[in-house]
mmCIF file of N, CA and C in Angstrom:
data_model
loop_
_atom_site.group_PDB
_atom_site.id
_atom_site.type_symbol
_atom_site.label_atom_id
_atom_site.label_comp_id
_atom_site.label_asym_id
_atom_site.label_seq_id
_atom_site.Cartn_x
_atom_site.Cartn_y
_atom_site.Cartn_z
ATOM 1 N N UNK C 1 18.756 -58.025 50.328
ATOM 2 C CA UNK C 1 20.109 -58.283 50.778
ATOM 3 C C UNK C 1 20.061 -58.780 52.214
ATOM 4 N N UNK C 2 20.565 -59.788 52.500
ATOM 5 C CA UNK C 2 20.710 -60.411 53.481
ATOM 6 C C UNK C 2 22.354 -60.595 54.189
ATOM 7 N N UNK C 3 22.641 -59.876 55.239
ATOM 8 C CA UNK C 3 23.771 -59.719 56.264
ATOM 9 C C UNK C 3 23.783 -60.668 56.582
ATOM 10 N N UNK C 4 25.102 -61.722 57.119
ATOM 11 C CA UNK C 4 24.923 -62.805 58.022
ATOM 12 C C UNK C 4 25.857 -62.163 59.344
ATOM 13 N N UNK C 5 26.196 -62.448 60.095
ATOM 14 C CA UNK C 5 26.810 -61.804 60.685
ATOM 15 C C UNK C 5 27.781 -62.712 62.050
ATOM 16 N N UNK C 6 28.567 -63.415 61.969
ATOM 17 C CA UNK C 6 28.986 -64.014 63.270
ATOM 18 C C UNK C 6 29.899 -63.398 63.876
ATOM 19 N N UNK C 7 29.118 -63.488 65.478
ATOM 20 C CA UNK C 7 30.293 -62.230 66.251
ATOM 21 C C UNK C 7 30.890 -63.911 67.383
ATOM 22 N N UNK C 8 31.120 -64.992 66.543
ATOM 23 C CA UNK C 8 31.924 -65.559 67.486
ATOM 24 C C UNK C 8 33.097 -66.342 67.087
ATOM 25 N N UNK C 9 33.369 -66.899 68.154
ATOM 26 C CA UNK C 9 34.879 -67.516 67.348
ATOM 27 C C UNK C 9 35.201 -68.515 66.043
ATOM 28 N N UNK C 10 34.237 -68.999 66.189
ATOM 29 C CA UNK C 10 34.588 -70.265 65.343
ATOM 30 C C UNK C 10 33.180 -69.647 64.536
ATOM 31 N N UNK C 11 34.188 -70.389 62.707
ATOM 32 C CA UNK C 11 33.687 -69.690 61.362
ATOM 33 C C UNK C 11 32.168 -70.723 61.372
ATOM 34 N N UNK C 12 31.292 -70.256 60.504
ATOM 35 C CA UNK C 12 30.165 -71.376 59.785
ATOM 36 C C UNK C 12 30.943 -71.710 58.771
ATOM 37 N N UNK C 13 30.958 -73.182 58.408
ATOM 38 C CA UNK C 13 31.301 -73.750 57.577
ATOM 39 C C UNK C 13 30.393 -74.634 56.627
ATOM 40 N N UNK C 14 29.522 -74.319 56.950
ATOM 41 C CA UNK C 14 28.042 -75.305 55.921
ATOM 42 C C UNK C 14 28.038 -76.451 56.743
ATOM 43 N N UNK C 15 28.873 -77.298 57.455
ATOM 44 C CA UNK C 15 28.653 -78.288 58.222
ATOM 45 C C UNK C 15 27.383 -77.998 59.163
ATOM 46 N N UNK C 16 27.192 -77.198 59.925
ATOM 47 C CA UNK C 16 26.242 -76.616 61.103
ATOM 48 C C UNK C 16 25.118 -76.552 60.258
ATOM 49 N N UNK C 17 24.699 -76.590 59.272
ATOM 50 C CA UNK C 17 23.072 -76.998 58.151
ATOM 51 C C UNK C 17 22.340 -74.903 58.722
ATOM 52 N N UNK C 18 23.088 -74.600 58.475
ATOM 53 C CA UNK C 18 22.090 -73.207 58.497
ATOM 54 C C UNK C 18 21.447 -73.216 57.379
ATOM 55 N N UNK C 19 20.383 -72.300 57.278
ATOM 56 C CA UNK C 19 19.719 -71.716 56.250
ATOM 57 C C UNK C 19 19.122 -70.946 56.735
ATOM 58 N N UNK C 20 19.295 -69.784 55.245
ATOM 59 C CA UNK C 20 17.862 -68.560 55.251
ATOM 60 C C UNK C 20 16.596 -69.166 54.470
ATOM 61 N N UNK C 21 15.889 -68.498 54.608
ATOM 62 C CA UNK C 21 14.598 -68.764 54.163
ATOM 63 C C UNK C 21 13.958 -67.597 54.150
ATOM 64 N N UNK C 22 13.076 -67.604 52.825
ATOM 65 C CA UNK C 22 12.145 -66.198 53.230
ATOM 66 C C UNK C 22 11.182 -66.285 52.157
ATOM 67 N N UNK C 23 10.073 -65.522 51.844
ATOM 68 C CA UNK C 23 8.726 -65.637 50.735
ATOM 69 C C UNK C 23 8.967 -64.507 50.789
ATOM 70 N N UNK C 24 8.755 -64.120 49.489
ATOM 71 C CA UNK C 24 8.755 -62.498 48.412
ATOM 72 C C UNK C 24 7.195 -62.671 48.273
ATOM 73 N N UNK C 25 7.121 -61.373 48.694
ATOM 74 C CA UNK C 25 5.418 -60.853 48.244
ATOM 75 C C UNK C 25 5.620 -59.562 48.215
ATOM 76 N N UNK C 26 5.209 -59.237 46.480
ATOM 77 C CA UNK C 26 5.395 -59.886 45.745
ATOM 78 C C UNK C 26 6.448 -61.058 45.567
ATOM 79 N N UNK C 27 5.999 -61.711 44.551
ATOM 80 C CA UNK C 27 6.764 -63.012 44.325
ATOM 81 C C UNK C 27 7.520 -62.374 42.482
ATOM 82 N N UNK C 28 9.081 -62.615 43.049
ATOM 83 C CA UNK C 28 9.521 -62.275 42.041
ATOM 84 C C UNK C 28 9.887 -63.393 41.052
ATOM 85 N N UNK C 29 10.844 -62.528 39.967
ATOM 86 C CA UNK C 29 10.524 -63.507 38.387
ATOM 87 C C UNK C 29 12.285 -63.256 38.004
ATOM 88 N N UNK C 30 12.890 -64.222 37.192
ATOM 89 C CA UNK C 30 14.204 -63.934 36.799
ATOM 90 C C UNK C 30 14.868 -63.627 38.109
ATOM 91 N N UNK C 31 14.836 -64.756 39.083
ATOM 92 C CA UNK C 31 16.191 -64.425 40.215
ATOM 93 C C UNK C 31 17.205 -64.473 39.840
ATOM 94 N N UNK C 32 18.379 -63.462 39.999
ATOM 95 C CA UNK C 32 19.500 -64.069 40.154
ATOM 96 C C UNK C 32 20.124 -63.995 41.736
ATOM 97 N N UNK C 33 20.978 -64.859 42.196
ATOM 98 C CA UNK C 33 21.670 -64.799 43.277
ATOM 99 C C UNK C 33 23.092 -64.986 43.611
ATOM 100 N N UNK C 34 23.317 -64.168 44.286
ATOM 101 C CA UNK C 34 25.180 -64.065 44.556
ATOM 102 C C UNK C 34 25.363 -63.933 46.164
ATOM 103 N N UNK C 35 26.513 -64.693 46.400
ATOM 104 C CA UNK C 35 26.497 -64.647 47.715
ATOM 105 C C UNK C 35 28.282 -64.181 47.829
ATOM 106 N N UNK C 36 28.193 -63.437 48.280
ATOM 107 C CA UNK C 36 29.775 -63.135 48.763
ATOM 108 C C UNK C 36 30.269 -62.574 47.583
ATOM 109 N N UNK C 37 29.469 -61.985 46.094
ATOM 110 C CA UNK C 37 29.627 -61.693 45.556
ATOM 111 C C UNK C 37 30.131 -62.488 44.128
ATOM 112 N N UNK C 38 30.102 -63.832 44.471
ATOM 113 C CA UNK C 38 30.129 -64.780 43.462
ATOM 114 C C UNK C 38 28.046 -65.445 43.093
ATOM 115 N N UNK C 39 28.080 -65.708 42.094
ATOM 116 C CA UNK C 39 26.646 -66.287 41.612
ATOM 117 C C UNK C 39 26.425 -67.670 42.022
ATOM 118 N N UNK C 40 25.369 -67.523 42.397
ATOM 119 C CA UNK C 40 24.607 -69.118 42.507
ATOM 120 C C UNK C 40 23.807 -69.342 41.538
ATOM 121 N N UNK C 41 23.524 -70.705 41.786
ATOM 122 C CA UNK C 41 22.706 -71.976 40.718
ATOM 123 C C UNK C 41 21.186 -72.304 41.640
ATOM 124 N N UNK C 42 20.829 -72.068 40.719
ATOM 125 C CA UNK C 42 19.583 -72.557 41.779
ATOM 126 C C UNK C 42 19.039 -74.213 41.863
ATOM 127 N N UNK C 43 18.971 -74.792 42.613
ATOM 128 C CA UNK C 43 19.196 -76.204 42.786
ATOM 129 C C UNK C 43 20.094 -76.596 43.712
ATOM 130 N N UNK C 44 21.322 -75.658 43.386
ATOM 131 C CA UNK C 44 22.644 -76.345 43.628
ATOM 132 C C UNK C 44 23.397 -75.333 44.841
ATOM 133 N N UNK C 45 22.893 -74.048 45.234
ATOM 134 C CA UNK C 45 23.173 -73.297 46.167
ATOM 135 C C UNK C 45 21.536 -73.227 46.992
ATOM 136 N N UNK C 46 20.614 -73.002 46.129
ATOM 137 C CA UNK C 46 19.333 -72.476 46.874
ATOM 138 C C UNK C 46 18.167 -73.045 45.771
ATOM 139 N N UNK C 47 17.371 -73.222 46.726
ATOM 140 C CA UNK C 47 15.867 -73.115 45.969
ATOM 141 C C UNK C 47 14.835 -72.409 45.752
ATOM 142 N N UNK C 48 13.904 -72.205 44.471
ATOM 143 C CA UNK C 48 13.216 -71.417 44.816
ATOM 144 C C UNK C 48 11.637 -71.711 43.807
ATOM 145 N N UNK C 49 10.441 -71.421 44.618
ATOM 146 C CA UNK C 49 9.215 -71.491 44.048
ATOM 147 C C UNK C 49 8.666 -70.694 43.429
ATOM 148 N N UNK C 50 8.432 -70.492 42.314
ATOM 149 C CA UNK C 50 8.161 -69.434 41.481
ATOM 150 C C UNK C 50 6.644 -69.210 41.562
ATOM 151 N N UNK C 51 5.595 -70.265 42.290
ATOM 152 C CA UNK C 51 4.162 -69.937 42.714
ATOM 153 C C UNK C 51 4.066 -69.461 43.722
ATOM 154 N N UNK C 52 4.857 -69.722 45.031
ATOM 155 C CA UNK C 52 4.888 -68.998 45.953
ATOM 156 C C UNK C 52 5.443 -68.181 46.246
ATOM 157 N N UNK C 53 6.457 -67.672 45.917
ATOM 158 C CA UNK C 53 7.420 -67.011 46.229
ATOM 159 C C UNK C 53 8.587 -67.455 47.224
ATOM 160 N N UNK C 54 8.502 -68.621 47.961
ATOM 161 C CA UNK C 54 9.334 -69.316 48.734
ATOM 162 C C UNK C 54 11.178 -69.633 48.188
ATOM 163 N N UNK C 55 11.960 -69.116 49.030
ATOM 164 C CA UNK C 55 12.892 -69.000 48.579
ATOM 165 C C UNK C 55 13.993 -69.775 49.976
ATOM 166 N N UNK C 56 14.769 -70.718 50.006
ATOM 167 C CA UNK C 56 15.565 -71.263 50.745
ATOM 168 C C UNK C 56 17.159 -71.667 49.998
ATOM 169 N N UNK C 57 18.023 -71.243 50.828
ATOM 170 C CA UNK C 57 19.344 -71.982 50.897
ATOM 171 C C UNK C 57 19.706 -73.038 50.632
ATOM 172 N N UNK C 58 20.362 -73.892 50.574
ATOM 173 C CA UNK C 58 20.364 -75.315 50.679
ATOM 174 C C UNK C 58 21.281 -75.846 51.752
ATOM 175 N N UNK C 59 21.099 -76.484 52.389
ATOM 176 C CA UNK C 59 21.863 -76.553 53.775
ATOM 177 C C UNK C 59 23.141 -76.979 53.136
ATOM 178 N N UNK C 60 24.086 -76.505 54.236
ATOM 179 C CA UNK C 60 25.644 -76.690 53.762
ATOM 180 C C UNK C 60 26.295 -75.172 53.087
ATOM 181 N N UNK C 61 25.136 -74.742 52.346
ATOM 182 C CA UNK C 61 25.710 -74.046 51.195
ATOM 183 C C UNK C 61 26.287 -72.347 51.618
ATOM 184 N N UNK C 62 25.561 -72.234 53.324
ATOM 185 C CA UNK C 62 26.624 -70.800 53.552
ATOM 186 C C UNK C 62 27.595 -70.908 54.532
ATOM 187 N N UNK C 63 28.323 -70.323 54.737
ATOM 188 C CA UNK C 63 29.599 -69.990 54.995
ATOM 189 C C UNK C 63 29.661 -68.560 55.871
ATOM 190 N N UNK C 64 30.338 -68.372 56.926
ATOM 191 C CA UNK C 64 30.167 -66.927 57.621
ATOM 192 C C UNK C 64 31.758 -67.018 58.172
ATOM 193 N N UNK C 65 32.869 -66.471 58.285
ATOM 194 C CA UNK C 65 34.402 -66.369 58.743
ATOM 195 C C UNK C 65 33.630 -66.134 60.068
ATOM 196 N N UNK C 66 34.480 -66.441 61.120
ATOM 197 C CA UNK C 66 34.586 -66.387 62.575
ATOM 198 C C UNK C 66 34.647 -64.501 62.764
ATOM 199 N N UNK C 67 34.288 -64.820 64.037
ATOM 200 C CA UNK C 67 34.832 -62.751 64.192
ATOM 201 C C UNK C 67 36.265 -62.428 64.819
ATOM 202 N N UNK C 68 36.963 -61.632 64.712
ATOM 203 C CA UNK C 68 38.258 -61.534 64.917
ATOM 204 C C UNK C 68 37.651 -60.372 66.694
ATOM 205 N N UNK C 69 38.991 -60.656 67.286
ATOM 206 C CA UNK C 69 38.546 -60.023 68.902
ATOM 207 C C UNK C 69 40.311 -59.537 68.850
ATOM 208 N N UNK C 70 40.086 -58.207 69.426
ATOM 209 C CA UNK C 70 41.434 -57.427 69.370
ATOM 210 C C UNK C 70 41.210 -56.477 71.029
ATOM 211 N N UNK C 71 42.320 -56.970 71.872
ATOM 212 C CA UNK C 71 42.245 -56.027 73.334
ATOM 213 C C UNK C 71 43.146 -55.040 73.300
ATOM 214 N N UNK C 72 42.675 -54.104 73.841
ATOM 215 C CA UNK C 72 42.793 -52.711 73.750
ATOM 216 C C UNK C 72 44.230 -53.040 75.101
ATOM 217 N N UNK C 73 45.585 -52.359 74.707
ATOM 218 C CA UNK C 73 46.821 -53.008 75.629
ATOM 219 C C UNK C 73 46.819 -51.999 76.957
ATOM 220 N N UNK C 74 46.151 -50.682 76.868
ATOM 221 C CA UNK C 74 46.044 -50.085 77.777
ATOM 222 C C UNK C 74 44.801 -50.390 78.624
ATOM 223 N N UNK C 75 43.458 -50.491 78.454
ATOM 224 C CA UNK C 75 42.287 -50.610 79.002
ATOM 225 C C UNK C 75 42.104 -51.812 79.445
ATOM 226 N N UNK C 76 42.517 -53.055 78.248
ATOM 227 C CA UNK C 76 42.187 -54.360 78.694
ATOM 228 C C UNK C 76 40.567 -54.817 77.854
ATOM 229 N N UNK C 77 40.148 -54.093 77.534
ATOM 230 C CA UNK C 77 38.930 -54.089 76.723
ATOM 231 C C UNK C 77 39.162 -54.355 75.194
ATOM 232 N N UNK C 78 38.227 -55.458 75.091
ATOM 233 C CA UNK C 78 37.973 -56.133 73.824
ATOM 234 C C UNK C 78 36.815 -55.215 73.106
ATOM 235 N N UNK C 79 37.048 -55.518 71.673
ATOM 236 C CA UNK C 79 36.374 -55.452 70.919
ATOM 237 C C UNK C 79 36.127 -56.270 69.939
ATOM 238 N N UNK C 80 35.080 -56.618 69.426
ATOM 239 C CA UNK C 80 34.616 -57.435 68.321
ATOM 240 C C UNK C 80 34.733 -57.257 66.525
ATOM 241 N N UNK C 81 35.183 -57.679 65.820
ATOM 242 C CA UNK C 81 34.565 -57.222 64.645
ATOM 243 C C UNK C 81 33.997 -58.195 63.679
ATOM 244 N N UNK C 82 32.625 -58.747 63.721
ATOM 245 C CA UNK C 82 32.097 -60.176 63.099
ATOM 246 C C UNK C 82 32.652 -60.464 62.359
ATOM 247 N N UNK C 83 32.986 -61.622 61.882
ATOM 248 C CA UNK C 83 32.682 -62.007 60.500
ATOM 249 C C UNK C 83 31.286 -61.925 59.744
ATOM 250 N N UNK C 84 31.425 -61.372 58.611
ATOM 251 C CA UNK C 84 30.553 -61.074 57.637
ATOM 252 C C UNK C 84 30.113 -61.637 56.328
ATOM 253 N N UNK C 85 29.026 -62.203 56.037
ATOM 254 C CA UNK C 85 28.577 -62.664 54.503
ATOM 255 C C UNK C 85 27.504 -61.990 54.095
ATOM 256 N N UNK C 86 27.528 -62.243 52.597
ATOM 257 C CA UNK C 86 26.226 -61.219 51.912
ATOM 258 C C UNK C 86 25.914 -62.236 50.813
ATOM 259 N N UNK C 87 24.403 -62.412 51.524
ATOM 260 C CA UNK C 87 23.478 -62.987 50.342
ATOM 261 C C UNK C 87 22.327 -62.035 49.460
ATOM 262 N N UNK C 88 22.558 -61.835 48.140
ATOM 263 C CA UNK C 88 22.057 -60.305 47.560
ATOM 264 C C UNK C 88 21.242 -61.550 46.789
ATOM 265 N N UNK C 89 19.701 -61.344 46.263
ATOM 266 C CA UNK C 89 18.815 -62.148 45.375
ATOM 267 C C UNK C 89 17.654 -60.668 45.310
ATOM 268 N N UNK C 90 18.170 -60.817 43.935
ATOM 269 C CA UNK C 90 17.339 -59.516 42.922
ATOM 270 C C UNK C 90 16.659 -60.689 41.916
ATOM 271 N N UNK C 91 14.839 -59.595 41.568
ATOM 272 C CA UNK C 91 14.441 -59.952 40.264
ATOM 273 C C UNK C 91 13.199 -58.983 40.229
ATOM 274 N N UNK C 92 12.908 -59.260 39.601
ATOM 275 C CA UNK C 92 11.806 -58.287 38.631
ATOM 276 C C UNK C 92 10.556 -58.566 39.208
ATOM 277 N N UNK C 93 9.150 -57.990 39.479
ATOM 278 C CA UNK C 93 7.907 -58.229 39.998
ATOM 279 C C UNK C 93 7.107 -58.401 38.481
#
């Protein structure tokens, strides 16, 4: 499971080409992947190598909401609360 986490103003919109990336070792079998709790395609959200274990995003394809900032009316002190995404990719060894 992978947190994304933006603690700033302005959202990711897939325009900015992020990606995760990462190698399973073990290298797993039968991925499935959901991001935000909806399923991905592999090709078409992310890629992945089933000899290596190499596993990437596809640029464009995540998304993170901006973080919301709320000041405290007595202190004057801000606080943060990110915006948040969840990329979950389960499979079997």
């Amino acid at each position: 499971t992978f947190t994304i986490r933006n603690t700033g103003n302005t959202a990711l919109t897939g325009q900015e080409g992020a990606v995760i990336t990462d190698t399973f070792d073990p290298i797993l079998k039968n991925l499935a992947v959901r991001f935000n709790g909806a399923a991905w395609t592999e090709g078409v959200h992310y890629t992945y190598d089933a000899v290596t274990g190499a596993f990437a995003t596809v640029v464009g394809a995540l998304t993170v909401p901006a973080a919301t900032f709320t000041q405290d009316a007595a202190t004057g002190v801000f606080t943060v609360d990110p915006g948040t995404s969840e990329l979950v990719i389960t499979g079997t060894l």
